[in-house]
mmCIF file of C-alpha atoms in Angstrom:
data_model
loop_
_atom_site.group_PDB
_atom_site.id
_atom_site.type_symbol
_atom_site.label_atom_id
_atom_site.label_comp_id
_atom_site.label_asym_id
_atom_site.label_seq_id
_atom_site.Cartn_x
_atom_site.Cartn_y
_atom_site.Cartn_z
ATOM 1 C CA UNK A 40 0.000 0.000 0.000
ATOM 2 C CA UNK A 41 1.204 3.503 -0.758
ATOM 3 C CA UNK A 42 0.702 6.016 1.963
ATOM 4 C CA UNK A 43 0.576 9.686 1.107
ATOM 5 C CA UNK A 44 1.086 11.245 4.491
ATOM 6 C CA UNK A 45 -0.021 14.792 5.032
ATOM 7 C CA UNK A 46 1.959 15.156 8.213
ATOM 8 C CA UNK A 47 1.218 17.763 10.845
ATOM 9 C CA UNK A 48 4.324 19.815 11.465
ATOM 10 C CA UNK A 49 5.278 21.964 14.422
ATOM 11 C CA UNK A 50 4.047 25.544 13.928
ATOM 12 C CA UNK A 51 7.217 26.950 12.347
ATOM 13 C CA UNK A 52 8.591 23.873 10.556
ATOM 14 C CA UNK A 53 6.702 23.879 7.228
ATOM 15 C CA UNK A 54 6.476 20.924 4.827
ATOM 16 C CA UNK A 55 9.062 18.146 4.688
ATOM 17 C CA UNK A 56 12.218 18.713 2.675
ATOM 18 C CA UNK A 57 14.631 16.520 0.768
ATOM 19 C CA UNK A 58 17.011 16.810 3.740
ATOM 20 C CA UNK A 59 14.310 15.302 5.985
ATOM 21 C CA UNK A 60 14.307 12.175 3.795
ATOM 22 C CA UNK A 61 17.916 11.473 4.746
ATOM 23 C CA UNK A 62 16.679 10.596 8.240
ATOM 24 C CA UNK A 63 14.126 8.044 7.041
ATOM 25 C CA UNK A 64 14.742 4.418 8.027
ATOM 26 C CA UNK A 65 16.453 2.029 5.600
ATOM 27 C CA UNK A 66 13.583 -0.455 5.825
ATOM 28 C CA UNK A 67 13.072 -1.517 2.196
ATOM 29 C CA UNK A 68 10.295 0.990 1.589
ATOM 30 C CA UNK A 69 10.512 3.750 -0.981
ATOM 31 C CA UNK A 70 10.295 7.278 0.419
ATOM 32 C CA UNK A 71 9.411 10.022 -2.059
ATOM 33 C CA UNK A 72 8.501 13.652 -1.599
ATOM 34 C CA UNK A 73 6.059 15.658 -3.713
ATOM 35 C CA UNK A 74 5.715 19.323 -2.814
ATOM 36 C CA UNK A 75 6.702 18.579 0.776
ATOM 37 C CA UNK A 76 4.264 15.659 1.169
ATOM 38 C CA UNK A 77 5.727 12.235 1.922
ATOM 39 C CA UNK A 78 4.821 9.164 -0.157
ATOM 40 C CA UNK A 79 5.793 5.801 1.335
ATOM 41 C CA UNK A 80 5.565 2.632 -0.776
ATOM 42 C CA UNK A 81 6.336 -0.965 0.178
ATOM 43 C CA UNK A 82 9.161 -2.863 -1.480
ATOM 44 C CA UNK A 83 8.114 -3.986 -4.976
ATOM 45 C CA UNK A 84 7.306 -7.604 -5.807
ATOM 46 C CA UNK A 85 9.084 -10.073 -8.071
ATOM 47 C CA UNK A 86 7.126 -9.369 -11.278
ATOM 48 C CA UNK A 87 7.607 -5.612 -10.841
ATOM 49 C CA UNK A 88 11.343 -6.009 -10.283
ATOM 50 C CA UNK A 89 11.777 -8.438 -13.182
ATOM 51 C CA UNK A 90 10.189 -5.948 -15.588
ATOM 52 C CA UNK A 91 12.183 -2.986 -14.252
ATOM 53 C CA UNK A 92 15.520 -4.821 -14.453
ATOM 54 C CA UNK A 93 14.876 -6.253 -17.919
ATOM 55 C CA UNK A 94 13.789 -2.822 -19.189
ATOM 56 C CA UNK A 95 16.960 -1.357 -17.687
ATOM 57 C CA UNK A 96 18.984 -3.916 -19.685
ATOM 58 C CA UNK A 97 17.176 -3.151 -22.952
ATOM 59 C CA UNK A 98 17.652 0.601 -22.493
ATOM 60 C CA UNK A 99 21.278 0.259 -21.386
ATOM 61 C CA UNK A 100 22.127 -1.848 -24.459
ATOM 62 C CA UNK A 101 20.878 0.931 -26.772
ATOM 63 C CA UNK A 102 21.976 3.946 -24.735
ATOM 64 C CA UNK A 103 24.233 6.464 -26.524
ATOM 65 C CA UNK A 104 27.161 7.905 -24.510
ATOM 66 C CA UNK A 105 25.535 11.290 -23.814
ATOM 67 C CA UNK A 106 22.824 9.564 -21.731
ATOM 68 C CA UNK A 107 22.860 7.437 -18.596
ATOM 69 C CA UNK A 108 20.335 4.742 -17.590
ATOM 70 C CA UNK A 109 19.787 4.198 -13.856
ATOM 71 C CA UNK A 110 17.452 1.906 -11.921
ATOM 72 C CA UNK A 111 15.725 2.519 -8.589
ATOM 73 C CA UNK A 112 16.468 3.457 -5.973
ATOM 74 C CA UNK A 113 18.008 6.638 -7.348
ATOM 75 C CA UNK A 114 16.756 10.116 -6.493
ATOM 76 C CA UNK A 115 15.515 12.745 -8.908
ATOM 77 C CA UNK A 116 15.467 16.141 -7.169
ATOM 78 C CA UNK A 117 13.770 19.382 -7.982
ATOM 79 C CA UNK A 118 14.390 21.973 -5.318
ATOM 80 C CA UNK A 119 14.105 20.943 -1.707
ATOM 81 C CA UNK A 120 10.465 19.759 -1.728
ATOM 82 C CA UNK A 121 10.499 17.140 -4.527
ATOM 83 C CA UNK A 122 12.341 13.832 -4.596
ATOM 84 C CA UNK A 123 11.125 11.028 -6.840
ATOM 85 C CA UNK A 124 12.575 7.586 -7.456
ATOM 86 C CA UNK A 125 11.312 6.223 -10.763
ATOM 87 C CA UNK A 126 11.761 2.511 -11.365
ATOM 88 C CA UNK A 127 14.018 3.292 -14.342
ATOM 89 C CA UNK A 128 15.251 6.666 -15.524
ATOM 90 C CA UNK A 129 17.334 8.094 -18.341
ATOM 91 C CA UNK A 130 19.098 11.417 -17.973
ATOM 92 C CA UNK A 131 21.798 13.389 -19.675
ATOM 93 C CA UNK A 132 25.124 12.059 -18.405
ATOM 94 C CA UNK A 133 26.326 15.578 -17.601
ATOM 95 C CA UNK A 134 23.323 16.221 -15.301
ATOM 96 C CA UNK A 135 24.042 13.404 -12.811
ATOM 97 C CA UNK A 136 25.910 13.671 -9.549
ATOM 98 C CA UNK A 137 27.183 10.600 -7.716
ATOM 99 C CA UNK A 138 24.097 10.551 -5.488
ATOM 100 C CA UNK A 139 21.223 12.011 -7.510
ATOM 101 C CA UNK A 140 19.834 13.621 -10.639
ATOM 102 C CA UNK A 141 19.143 17.290 -9.765
ATOM 103 C CA UNK A 142 17.559 17.902 -13.178
ATOM 104 C CA UNK A 143 14.573 16.523 -15.040
ATOM 105 C CA UNK A 144 15.192 13.077 -16.495
ATOM 106 C CA UNK A 145 14.637 12.760 -20.243
ATOM 107 C CA UNK A 146 12.713 9.534 -19.521
ATOM 108 C CA UNK A 147 11.065 8.325 -16.320
ATOM 109 C CA UNK A 148 9.495 4.866 -16.143
ATOM 110 C CA UNK A 149 7.124 3.548 -13.504
ATOM 111 C CA UNK A 150 6.044 -0.089 -13.258
ATOM 112 C CA UNK A 151 2.560 -0.184 -11.757
ATOM 113 C CA UNK A 152 1.836 -1.971 -8.506
ATOM 114 C CA UNK A 153 -1.602 -2.219 -6.897
ATOM 115 C CA UNK A 154 -0.412 0.138 -4.163
ATOM 116 C CA UNK A 155 1.183 2.744 -6.460
ATOM 117 C CA UNK A 156 -0.909 2.760 -9.651
ATOM 118 C CA UNK A 157 -3.050 5.784 -8.791
ATOM 119 C CA UNK A 158 -0.006 7.888 -7.872
ATOM 120 C CA UNK A 159 2.006 6.687 -10.882
ATOM 121 C CA UNK A 160 -0.794 7.490 -13.334
ATOM 122 C CA UNK A 161 -1.777 10.805 -11.783
ATOM 123 C CA UNK A 162 0.367 12.433 -9.105
ATOM 124 C CA UNK A 163 3.827 11.426 -10.325
ATOM 125 C CA UNK A 164 2.875 11.889 -13.961
ATOM 126 C CA UNK A 165 1.836 15.475 -13.178
ATOM 127 C CA UNK A 166 5.112 16.151 -11.357
ATOM 128 C CA UNK A 167 7.238 14.761 -14.218
ATOM 129 C CA UNK A 168 5.201 16.875 -16.641
ATOM 130 C CA UNK A 169 5.813 19.950 -14.482
ATOM 131 C CA UNK A 170 9.551 19.153 -14.326
ATOM 132 C CA UNK A 171 9.712 18.946 -18.134
ATOM 133 C CA UNK A 172 10.536 15.224 -18.389
ATOM 134 C CA UNK A 173 10.186 14.651 -22.148
ATOM 135 C CA UNK A 174 8.965 11.042 -21.950
ATOM 136 C CA UNK A 175 7.045 9.202 -19.248
ATOM 137 C CA UNK A 176 6.431 5.471 -19.613
ATOM 138 C CA UNK A 177 4.062 3.414 -17.487
ATOM 139 C CA UNK A 178 4.180 -0.360 -17.547
ATOM 140 C CA UNK A 179 1.248 -2.485 -16.406
ATOM 141 C CA UNK A 180 2.854 -5.791 -15.428
ATOM 142 C CA UNK A 181 -0.430 -7.709 -15.509
ATOM 143 C CA UNK A 182 -1.127 -7.402 -19.256
ATOM 144 C CA UNK A 183 1.901 -6.674 -19.745
ATOM 145 C CA UNK A 184 1.501 -3.309 -21.473
ATOM 146 C CA UNK A 185 3.558 -0.172 -22.009
ATOM 147 C CA UNK A 186 1.862 3.229 -22.254
ATOM 148 C CA UNK A 187 3.997 6.100 -23.558
ATOM 149 C CA UNK A 188 3.423 9.767 -22.803
ATOM 150 C CA UNK A 189 5.443 12.587 -24.367
ATOM 151 C CA UNK A 190 5.358 16.326 -23.863
ATOM 152 C CA UNK A 191 3.594 18.299 -26.578
ATOM 153 C CA UNK A 192 4.472 21.846 -27.692
ATOM 154 C CA UNK A 193 2.581 23.331 -24.727
ATOM 155 C CA UNK A 194 4.455 21.140 -22.228
ATOM 156 C CA UNK A 195 1.582 18.716 -21.524
ATOM 157 C CA UNK A 196 1.717 14.946 -21.698
ATOM 158 C CA UNK A 197 -0.102 13.252 -24.544
ATOM 159 C CA UNK A 198 -0.349 9.504 -24.926
ATOM 160 C CA UNK A 199 1.585 8.720 -28.108
ATOM 161 C CA UNK A 200 1.697 4.921 -27.996
ATOM 162 C CA UNK A 201 0.529 1.797 -26.240
ATOM 163 C CA UNK A 202 1.972 -1.649 -26.810
ATOM 164 C CA UNK A 203 0.666 -4.786 -25.109
ATOM 165 C CA UNK A 204 1.837 -8.379 -25.054
ATOM 166 C CA UNK A 205 3.884 -9.140 -28.176
ATOM 167 C CA UNK A 206 3.273 -5.747 -29.818
ATOM 168 C CA UNK A 207 6.419 -3.799 -30.591
ATOM 169 C CA UNK A 208 7.071 -0.220 -29.529
ATOM 170 C CA UNK A 209 9.859 1.450 -31.497
ATOM 171 C CA UNK A 210 10.904 4.391 -29.342
ATOM 172 C CA UNK A 211 12.561 7.431 -30.864
ATOM 173 C CA UNK A 212 12.837 9.359 -27.590
ATOM 174 C CA UNK A 213 15.130 9.640 -25.793
ATOM 175 C CA UNK A 214 16.954 7.376 -28.272
ATOM 176 C CA UNK A 215 15.966 4.576 -30.649
ATOM 177 C CA UNK A 216 15.117 1.370 -28.800
ATOM 178 C CA UNK A 217 12.723 -1.536 -29.406
ATOM 179 C CA UNK A 218 10.461 -2.630 -26.545
ATOM 180 C CA UNK A 219 8.204 -5.707 -26.516
ATOM 181 C CA UNK A 220 6.248 -5.754 -23.234
ATOM 182 C CA UNK A 221 5.960 -9.563 -22.948
ATOM 183 C CA UNK A 222 9.736 -9.926 -23.334
ATOM 184 C CA UNK A 223 10.199 -7.822 -20.198
ATOM 185 C CA UNK A 224 8.692 -10.670 -18.156
ATOM 186 C CA UNK A 225 11.434 -13.138 -19.066
ATOM 187 C CA UNK A 226 10.571 -16.608 -17.727
ATOM 188 C CA UNK A 227 7.560 -15.173 -15.885
ATOM 189 C CA UNK A 228 5.791 -14.548 -19.236
#
């Protein structure tokens, strides 16, 4: 279950900050921050992890040198009130530090879980749109299916593709790569 905690703060403390996350327990849960509000998600399951790791491998194999592919947990920061940890992300190599990506990724990918689907499809999608993340991919592990959103000229996400099962998605952004959702399941498919 994902918990979006609207925490009461002492009178002069304000919302949580990225620095506050450093004090969170290392308990296998994912701690993210959206506009000072804490999101806590349980550790992902096997199917979720299998898809994320196989997608990482497919992206890494096609990744040109000016980009970097990173898997969760790895922080994307925007100011001191937003920290997200997409399941897989692609950023410009020059934008990374050793501990985080303090710039918008060029691609953020979330693999849906029953406890995170609403936030992945709504809350996080809106934050990535606001950050200017060019491409946002959502993978439903049950079908399996990949839904692709890209920013339009006005800076809003539009769904540009959906591939399910054995259908092929030929990505152009952030770089050319071929994705077949069922292949991301490996032996679980």
